[in-house]
GROMACS .gro file of N, CA and C in nm:
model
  504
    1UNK      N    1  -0.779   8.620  11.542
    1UNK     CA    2  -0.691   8.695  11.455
    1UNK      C    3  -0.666   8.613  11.328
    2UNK      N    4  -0.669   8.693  11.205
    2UNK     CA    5  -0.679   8.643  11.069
    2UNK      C    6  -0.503   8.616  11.062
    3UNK      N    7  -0.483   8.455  11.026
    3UNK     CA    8  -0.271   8.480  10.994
    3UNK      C    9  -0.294   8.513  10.868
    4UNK      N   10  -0.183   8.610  10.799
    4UNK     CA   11  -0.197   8.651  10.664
    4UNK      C   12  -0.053   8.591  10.614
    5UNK      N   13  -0.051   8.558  10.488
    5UNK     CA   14   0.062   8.520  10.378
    5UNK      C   15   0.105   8.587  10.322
    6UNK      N   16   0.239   8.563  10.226
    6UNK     CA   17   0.280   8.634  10.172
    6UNK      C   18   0.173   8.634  10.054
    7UNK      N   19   0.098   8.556  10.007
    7UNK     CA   20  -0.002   8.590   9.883
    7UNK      C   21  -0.122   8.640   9.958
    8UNK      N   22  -0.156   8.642  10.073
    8UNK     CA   23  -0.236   8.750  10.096
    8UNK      C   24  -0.215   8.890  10.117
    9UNK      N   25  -0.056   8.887  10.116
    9UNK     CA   26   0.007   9.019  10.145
    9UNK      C   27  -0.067   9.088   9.999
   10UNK      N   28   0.020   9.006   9.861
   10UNK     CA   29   0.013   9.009   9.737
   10UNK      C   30  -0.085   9.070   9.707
   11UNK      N   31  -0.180   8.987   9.722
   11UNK     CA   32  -0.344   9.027   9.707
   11UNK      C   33  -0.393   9.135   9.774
   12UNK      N   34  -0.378   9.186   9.888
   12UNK     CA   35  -0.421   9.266   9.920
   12UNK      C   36  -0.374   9.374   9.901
   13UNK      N   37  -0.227   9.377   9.840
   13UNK     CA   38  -0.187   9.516   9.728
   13UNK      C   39  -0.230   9.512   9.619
   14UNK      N   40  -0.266   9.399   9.592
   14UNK     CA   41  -0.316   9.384   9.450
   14UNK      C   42  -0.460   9.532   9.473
   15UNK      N   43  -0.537   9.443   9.539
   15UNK     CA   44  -0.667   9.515   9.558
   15UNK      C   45  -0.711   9.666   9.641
   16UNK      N   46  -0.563   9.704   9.667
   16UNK     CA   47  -0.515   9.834   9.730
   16UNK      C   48  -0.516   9.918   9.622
   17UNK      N   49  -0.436   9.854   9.578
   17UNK     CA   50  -0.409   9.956   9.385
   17UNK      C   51  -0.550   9.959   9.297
   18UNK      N   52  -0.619   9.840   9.293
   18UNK     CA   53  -0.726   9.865   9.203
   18UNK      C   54  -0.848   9.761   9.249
   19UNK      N   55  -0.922   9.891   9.388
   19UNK     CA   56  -1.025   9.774   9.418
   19UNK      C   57  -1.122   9.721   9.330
   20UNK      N   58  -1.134   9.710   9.188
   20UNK     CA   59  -1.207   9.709   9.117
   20UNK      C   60  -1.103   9.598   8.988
   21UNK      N   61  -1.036   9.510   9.045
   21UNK     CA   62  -0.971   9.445   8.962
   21UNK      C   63  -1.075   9.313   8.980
   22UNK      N   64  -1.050   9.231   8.841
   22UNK     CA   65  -1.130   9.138   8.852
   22UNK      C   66  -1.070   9.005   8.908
   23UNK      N   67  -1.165   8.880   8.899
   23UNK     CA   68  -1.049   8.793   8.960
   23UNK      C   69  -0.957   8.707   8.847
   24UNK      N   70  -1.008   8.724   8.735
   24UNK     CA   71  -0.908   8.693   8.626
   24UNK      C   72  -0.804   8.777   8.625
   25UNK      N   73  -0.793   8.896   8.604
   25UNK     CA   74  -0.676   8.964   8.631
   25UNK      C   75  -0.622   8.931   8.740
   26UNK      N   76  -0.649   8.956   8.892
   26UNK     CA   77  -0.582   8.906   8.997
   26UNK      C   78  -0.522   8.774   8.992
   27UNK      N   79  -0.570   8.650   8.920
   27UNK     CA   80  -0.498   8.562   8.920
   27UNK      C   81  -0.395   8.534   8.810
   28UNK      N   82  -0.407   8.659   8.721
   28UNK     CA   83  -0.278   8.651   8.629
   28UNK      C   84  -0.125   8.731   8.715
   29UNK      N   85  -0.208   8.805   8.783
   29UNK     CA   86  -0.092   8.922   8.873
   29UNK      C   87  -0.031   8.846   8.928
   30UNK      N   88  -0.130   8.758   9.051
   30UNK     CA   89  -0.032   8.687   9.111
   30UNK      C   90   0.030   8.541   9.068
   31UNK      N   91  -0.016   8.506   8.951
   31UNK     CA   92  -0.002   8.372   8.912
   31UNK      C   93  -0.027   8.220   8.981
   32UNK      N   94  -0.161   8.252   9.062
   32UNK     CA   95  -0.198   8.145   9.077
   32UNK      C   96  -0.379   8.129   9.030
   33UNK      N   97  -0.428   7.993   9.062
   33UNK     CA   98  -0.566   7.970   8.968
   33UNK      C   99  -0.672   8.097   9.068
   34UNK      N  100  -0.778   8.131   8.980
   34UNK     CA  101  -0.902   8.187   8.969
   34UNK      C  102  -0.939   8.164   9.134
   35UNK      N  103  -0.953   7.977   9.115
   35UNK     CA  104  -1.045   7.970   9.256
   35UNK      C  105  -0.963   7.977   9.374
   36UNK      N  106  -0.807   8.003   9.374
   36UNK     CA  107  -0.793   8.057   9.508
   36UNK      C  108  -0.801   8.165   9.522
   37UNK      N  109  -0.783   8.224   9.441
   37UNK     CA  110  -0.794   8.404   9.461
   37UNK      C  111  -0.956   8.416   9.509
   38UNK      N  112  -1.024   8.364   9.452
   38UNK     CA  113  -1.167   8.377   9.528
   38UNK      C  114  -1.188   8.365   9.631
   39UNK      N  115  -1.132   8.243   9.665
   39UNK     CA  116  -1.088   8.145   9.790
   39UNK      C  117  -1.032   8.248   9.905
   40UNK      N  118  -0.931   8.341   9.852
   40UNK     CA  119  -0.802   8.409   9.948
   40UNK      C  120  -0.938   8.527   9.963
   41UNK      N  121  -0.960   8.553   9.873
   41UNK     CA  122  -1.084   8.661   9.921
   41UNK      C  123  -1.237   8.648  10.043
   42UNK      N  124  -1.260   8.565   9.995
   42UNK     CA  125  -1.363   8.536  10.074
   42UNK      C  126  -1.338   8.502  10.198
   43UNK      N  127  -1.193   8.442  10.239
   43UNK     CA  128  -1.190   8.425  10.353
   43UNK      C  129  -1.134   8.601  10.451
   44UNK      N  130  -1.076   8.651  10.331
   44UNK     CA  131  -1.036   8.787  10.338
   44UNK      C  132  -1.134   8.868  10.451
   45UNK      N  133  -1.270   8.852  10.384
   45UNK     CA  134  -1.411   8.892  10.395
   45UNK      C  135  -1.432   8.838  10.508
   46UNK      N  136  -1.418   8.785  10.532
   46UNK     CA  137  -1.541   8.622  10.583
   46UNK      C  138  -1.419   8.675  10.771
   47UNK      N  139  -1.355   8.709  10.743
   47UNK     CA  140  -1.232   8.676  10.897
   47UNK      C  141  -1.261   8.841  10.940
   48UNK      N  142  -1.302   8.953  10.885
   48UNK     CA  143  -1.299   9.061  10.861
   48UNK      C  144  -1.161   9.134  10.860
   49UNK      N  145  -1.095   9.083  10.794
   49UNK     CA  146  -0.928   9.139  10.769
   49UNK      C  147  -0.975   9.264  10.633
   50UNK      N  148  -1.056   9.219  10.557
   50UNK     CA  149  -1.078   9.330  10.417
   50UNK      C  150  -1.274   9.346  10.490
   51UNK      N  151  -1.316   9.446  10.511
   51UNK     CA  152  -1.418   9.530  10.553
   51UNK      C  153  -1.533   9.587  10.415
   52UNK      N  154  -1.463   9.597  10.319
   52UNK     CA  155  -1.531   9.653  10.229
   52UNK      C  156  -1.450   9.706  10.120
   53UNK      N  157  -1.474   9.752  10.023
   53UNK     CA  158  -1.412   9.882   9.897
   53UNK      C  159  -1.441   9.977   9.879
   54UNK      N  160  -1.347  10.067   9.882
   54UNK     CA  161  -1.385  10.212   9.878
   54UNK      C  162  -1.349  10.304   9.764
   55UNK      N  163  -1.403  10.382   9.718
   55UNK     CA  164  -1.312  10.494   9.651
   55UNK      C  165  -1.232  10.598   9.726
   56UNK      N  166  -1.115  10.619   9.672
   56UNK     CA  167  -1.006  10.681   9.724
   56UNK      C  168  -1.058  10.862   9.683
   57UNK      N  169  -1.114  10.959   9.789
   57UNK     CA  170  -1.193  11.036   9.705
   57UNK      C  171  -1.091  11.170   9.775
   58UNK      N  172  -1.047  11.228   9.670
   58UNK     CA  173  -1.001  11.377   9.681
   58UNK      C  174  -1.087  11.462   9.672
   59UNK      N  175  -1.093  11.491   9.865
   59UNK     CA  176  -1.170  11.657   9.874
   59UNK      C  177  -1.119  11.754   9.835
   60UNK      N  178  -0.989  11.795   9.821
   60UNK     CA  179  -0.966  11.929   9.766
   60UNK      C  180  -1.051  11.944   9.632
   61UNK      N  181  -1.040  11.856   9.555
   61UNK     CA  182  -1.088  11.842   9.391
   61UNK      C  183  -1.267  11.822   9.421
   62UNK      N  184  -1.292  11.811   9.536
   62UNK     CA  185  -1.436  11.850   9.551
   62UNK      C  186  -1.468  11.953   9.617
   63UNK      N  187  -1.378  12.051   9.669
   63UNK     CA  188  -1.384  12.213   9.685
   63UNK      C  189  -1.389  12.195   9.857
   64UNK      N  190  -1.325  12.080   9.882
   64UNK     CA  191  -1.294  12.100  10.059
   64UNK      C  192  -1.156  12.073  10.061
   65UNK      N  193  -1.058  12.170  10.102
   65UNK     CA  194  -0.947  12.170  10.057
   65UNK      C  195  -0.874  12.175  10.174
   66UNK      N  196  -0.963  12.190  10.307
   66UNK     CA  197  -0.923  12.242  10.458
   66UNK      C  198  -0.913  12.075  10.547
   67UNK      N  199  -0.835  12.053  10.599
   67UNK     CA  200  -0.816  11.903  10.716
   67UNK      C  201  -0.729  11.997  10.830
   68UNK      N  202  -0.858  11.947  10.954
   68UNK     CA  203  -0.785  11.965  11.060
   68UNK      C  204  -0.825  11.882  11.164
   69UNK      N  205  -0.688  11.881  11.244
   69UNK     CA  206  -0.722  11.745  11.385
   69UNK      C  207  -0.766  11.858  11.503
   70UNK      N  208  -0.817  11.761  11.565
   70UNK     CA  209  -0.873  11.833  11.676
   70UNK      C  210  -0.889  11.745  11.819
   71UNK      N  211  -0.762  11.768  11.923
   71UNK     CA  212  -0.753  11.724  11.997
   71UNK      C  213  -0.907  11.785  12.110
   72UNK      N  214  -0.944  11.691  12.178
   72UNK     CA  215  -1.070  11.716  12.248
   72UNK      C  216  -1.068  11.685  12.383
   73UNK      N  217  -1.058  11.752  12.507
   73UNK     CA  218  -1.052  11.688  12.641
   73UNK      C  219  -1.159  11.719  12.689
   74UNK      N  220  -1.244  11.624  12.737
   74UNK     CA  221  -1.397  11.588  12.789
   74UNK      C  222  -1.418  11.579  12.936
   75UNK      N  223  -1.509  11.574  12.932
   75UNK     CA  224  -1.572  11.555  13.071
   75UNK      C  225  -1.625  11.410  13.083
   76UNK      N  226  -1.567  11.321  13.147
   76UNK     CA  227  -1.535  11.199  13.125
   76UNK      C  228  -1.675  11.105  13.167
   77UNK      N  229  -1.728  11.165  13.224
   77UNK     CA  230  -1.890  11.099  13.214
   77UNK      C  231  -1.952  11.102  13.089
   78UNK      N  232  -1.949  11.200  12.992
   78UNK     CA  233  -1.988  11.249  12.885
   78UNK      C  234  -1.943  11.228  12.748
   79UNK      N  235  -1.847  11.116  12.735
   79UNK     CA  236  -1.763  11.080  12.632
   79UNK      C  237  -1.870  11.006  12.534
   80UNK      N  238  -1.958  10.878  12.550
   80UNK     CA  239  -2.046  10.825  12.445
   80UNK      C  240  -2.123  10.961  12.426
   81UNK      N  241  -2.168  11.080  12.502
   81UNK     CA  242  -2.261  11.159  12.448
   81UNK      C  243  -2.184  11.235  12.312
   82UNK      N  244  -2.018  11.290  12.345
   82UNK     CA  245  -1.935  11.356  12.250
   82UNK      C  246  -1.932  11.285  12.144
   83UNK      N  247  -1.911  11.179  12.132
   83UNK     CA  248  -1.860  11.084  12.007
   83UNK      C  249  -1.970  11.068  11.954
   84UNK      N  250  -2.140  11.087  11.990
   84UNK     CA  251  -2.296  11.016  11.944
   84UNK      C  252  -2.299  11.192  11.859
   85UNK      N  253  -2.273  11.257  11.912
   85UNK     CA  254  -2.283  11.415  11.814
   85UNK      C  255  -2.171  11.436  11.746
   86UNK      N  256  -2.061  11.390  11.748
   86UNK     CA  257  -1.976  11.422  11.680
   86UNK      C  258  -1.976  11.322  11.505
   87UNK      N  259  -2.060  11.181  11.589
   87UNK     CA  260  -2.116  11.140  11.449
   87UNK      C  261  -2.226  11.162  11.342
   88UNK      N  262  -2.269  11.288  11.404
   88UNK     CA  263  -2.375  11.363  11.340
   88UNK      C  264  -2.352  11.483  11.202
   89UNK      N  265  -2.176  11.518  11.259
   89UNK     CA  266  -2.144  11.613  11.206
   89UNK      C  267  -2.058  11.589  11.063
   90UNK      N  268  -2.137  11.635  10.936
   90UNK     CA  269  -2.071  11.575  10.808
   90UNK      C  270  -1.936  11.614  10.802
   91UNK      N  271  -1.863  11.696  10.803
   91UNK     CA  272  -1.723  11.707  10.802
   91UNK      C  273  -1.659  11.690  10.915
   92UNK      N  274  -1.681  11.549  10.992
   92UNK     CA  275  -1.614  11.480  11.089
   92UNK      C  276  -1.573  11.319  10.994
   93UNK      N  277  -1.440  11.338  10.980
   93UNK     CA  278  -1.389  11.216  10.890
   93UNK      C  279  -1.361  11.085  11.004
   94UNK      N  280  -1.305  11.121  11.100
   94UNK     CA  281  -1.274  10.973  11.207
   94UNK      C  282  -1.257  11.072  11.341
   95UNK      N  283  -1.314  11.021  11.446
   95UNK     CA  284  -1.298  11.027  11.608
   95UNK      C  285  -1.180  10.917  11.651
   96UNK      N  286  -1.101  10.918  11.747
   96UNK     CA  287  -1.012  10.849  11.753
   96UNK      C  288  -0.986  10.889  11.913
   97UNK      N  289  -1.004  10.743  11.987
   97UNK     CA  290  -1.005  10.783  12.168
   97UNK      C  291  -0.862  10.742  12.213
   98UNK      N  292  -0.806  10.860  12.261
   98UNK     CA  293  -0.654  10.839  12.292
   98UNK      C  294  -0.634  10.828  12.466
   99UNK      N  295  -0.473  10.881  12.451
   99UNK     CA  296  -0.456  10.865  12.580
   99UNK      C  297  -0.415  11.023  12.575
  100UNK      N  298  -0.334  11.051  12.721
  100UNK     CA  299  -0.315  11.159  12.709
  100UNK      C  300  -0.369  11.250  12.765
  101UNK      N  301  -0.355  11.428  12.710
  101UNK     CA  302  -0.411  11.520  12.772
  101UNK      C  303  -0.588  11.516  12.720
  102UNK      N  304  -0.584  11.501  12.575
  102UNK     CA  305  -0.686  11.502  12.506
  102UNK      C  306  -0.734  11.376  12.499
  103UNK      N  307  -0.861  11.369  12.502
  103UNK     CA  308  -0.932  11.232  12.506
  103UNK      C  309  -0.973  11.135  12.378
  104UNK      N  310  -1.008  11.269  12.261
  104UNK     CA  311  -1.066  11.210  12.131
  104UNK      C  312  -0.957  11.312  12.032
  105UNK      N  313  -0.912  11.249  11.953
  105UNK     CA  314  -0.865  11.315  11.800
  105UNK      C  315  -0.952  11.278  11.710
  106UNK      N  316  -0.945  11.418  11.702
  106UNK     CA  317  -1.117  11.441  11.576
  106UNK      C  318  -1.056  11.480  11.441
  107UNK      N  319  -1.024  11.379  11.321
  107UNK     CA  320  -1.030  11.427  11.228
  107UNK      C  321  -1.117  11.518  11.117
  108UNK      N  322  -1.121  11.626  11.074
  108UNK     CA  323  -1.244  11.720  11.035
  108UNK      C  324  -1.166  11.773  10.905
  109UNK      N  325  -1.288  11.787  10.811
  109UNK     CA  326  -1.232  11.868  10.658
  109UNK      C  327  -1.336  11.984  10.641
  110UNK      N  328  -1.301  12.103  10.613
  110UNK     CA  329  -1.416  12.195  10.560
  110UNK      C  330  -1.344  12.265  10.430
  111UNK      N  331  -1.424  12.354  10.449
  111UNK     CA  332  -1.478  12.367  10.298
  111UNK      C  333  -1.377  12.521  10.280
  112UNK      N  334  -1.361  12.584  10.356
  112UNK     CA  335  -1.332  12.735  10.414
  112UNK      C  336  -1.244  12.722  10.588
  113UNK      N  337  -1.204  12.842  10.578
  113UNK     CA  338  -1.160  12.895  10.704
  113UNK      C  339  -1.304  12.958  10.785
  114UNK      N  340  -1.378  12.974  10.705
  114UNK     CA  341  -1.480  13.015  10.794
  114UNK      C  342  -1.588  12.907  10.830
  115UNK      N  343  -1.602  12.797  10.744
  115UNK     CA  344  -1.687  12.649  10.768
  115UNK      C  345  -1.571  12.563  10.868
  116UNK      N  346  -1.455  12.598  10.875
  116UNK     CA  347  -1.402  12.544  11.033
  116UNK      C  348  -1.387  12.617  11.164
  117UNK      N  349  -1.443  12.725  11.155
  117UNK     CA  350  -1.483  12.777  11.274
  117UNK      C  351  -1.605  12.758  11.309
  118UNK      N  352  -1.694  12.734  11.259
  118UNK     CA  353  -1.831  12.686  11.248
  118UNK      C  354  -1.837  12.578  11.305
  119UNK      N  355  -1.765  12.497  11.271
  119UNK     CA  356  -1.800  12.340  11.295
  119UNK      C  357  -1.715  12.341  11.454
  120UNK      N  358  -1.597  12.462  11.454
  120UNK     CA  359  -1.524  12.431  11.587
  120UNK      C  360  -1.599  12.491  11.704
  121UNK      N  361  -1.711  12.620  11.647
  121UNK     CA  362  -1.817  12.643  11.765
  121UNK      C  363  -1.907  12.541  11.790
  122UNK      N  364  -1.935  12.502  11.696
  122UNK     CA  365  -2.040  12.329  11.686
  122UNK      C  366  -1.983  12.248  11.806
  123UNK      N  367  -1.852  12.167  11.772
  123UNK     CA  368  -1.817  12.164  11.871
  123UNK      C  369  -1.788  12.152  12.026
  124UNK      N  370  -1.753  12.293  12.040
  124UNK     CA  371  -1.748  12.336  12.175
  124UNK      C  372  -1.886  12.375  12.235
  125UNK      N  373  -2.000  12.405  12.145
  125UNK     CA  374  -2.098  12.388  12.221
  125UNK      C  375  -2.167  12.226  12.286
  126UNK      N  376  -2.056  12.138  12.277
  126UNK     CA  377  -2.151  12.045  12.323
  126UNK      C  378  -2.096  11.967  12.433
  127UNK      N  379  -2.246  11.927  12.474
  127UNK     CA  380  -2.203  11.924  12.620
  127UNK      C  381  -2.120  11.815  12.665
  128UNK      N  382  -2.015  11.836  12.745
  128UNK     CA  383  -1.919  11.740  12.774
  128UNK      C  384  -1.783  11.753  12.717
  129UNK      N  385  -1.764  11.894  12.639
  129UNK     CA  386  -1.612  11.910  12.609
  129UNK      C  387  -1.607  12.014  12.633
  130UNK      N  388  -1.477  11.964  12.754
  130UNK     CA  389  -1.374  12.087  12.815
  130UNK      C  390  -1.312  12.185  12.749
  131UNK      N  391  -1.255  12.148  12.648
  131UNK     CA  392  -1.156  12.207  12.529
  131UNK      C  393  -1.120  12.149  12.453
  132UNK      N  394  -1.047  12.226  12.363
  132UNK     CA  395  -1.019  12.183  12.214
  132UNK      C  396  -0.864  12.238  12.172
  133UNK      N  397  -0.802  12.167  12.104
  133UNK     CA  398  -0.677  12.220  12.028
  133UNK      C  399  -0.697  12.160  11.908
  134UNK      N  400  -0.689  12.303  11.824
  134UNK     CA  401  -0.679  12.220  11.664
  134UNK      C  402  -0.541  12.296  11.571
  135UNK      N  403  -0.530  12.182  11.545
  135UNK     CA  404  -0.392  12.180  11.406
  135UNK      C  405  -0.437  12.190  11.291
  136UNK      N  406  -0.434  12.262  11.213
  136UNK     CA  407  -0.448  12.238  11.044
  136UNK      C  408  -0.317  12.167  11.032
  137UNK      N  409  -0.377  12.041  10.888
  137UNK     CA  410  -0.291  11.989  10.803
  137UNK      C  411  -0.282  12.068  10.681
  138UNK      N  412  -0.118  12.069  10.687
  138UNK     CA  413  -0.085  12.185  10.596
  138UNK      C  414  -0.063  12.060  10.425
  139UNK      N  415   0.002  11.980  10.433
  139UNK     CA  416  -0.011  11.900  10.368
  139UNK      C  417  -0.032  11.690  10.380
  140UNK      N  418  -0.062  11.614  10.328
  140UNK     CA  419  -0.036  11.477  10.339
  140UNK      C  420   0.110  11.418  10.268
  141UNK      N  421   0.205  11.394  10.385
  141UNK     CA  422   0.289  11.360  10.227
  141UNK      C  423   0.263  11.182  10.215
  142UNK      N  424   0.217  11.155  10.350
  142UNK     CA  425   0.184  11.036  10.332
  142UNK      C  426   0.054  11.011  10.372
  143UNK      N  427  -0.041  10.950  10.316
  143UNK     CA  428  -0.160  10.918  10.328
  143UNK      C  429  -0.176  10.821  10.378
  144UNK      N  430  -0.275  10.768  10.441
  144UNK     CA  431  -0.311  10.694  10.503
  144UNK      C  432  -0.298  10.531  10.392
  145UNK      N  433  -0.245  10.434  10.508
  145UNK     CA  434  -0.177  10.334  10.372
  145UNK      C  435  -0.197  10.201  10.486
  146UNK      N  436  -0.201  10.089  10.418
  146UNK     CA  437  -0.186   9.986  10.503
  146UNK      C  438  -0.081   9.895  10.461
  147UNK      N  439  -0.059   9.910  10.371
  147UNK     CA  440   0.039   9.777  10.238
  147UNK      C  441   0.157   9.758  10.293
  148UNK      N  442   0.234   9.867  10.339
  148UNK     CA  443   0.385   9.864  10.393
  148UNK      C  444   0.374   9.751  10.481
  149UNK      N  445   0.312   9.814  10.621
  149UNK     CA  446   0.295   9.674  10.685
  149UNK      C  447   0.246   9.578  10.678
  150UNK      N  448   0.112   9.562  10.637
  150UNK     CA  449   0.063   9.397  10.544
  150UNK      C  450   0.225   9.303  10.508
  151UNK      N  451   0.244   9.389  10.416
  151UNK     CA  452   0.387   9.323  10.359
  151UNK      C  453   0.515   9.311  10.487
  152UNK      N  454   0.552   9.393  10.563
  152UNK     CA  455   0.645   9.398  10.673
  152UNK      C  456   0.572   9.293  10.775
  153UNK      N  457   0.472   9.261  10.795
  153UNK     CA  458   0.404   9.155  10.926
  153UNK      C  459   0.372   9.008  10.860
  154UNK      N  460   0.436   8.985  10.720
  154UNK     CA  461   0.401   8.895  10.652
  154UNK      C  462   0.518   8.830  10.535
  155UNK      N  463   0.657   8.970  10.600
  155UNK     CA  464   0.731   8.890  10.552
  155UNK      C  465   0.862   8.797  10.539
  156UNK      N  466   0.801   8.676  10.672
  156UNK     CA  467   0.888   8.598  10.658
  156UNK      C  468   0.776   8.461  10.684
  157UNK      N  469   0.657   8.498  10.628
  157UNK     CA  470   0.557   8.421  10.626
  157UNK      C  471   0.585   8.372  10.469
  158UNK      N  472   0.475   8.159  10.475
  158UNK     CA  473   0.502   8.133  10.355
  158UNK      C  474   0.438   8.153  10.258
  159UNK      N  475   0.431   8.141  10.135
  159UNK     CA  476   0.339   8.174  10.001
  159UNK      C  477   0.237   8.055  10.024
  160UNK      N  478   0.125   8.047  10.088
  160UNK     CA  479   0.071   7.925  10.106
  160UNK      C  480   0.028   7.890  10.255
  161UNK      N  481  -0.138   7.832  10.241
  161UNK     CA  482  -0.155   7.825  10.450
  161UNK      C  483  -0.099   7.677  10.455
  162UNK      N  484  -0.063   7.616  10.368
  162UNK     CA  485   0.008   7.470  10.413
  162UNK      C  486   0.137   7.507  10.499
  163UNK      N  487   0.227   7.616  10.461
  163UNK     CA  488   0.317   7.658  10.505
  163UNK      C  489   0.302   7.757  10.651
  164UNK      N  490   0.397   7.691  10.756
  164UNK     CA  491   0.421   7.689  10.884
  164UNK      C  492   0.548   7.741  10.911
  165UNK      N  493   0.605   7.847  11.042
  165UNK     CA  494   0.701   7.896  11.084
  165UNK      C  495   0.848   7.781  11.042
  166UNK      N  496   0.954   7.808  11.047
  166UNK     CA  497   1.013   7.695  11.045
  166UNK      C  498   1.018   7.596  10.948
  167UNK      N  499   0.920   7.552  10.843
  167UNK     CA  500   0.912   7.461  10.737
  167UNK      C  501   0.947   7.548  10.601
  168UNK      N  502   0.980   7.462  10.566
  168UNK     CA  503   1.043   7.537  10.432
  168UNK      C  504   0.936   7.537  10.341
   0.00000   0.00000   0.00000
């Protein structure tokens, strides 16, 4: 497990807000030199705490305006077969294996009310799911975010890995 700081907290809002900031800017934001910010990064990378950069991409504004979850209860021999087709299917955003009645929460976006019935016969034709319950999301008011807690699990951590629980 990667320990994170309060300047990795920093940084990694930094690079939340604008994965495309450079490291001169980042080290004016947070006010310290160039080569730790490189430094705080690479190990960022390197521990797999930061995975990659993404663009933050609005489907409605690309004419898929529909998100729905889709609780899935399987036939429990058959679960790697559900999840190996369900990664086949382009408007499948994340699978997610729970507990519970339902086995997988299937996040899904289409395009129409009629391209999510499609994809929900898709679906149910395959082999190894019992049933299905799906919810439309009517809106996001909160989106998917990591920063709150980065910052809440980091903060009574010190500005610095010299700094230890207890030491000032």
């Amino acid at each position: 497990m990667f320990s994170l700081d309060r300047l990795d907290a920093a940084l990694l809002g930094e690079l939340t807000r604008n994965p495309r900031a450079g490291i001169v800017d980042l080290s004016a934001k947070l006010g310290v030199a160039r080569n730790t910010v490189q430094s705080r990064i690479r190990k960022l990378e390197e521990s797999g705490a930061v995975t990659g950069y993404r663009p933050v991409v609005d489907l409605p504004k690309l004419g898929v305006p529909l998100q729905a979850f889709i609780g899935a209860e399987l036939v429990q021999a058959r679960m790697g077969h559900v999840i190996a087709q369900l990664g086949r299917f382009p408007e499948v955003l994340e699978v997610h294996a729970t507990t519970g009645r339902e086995d997988l929460l299937i996040r899904m976006a289409a395009q129409s009310q009629e391209d999510l019935l499609l994809v929900l016969e898709r679906i149910h034709a395959i082999e190894g799911v019992a049933h299905t319950t799906t919810t439309l999301a009517l809106t996001t008011p909160i989106a998917y975010r990591t920063q709150p807690l980065v910052e809440h699990i980091t903060r009574d951590a010190g500005h610095g890995r010299s700094s230890s629980p207890g030491q000032p």
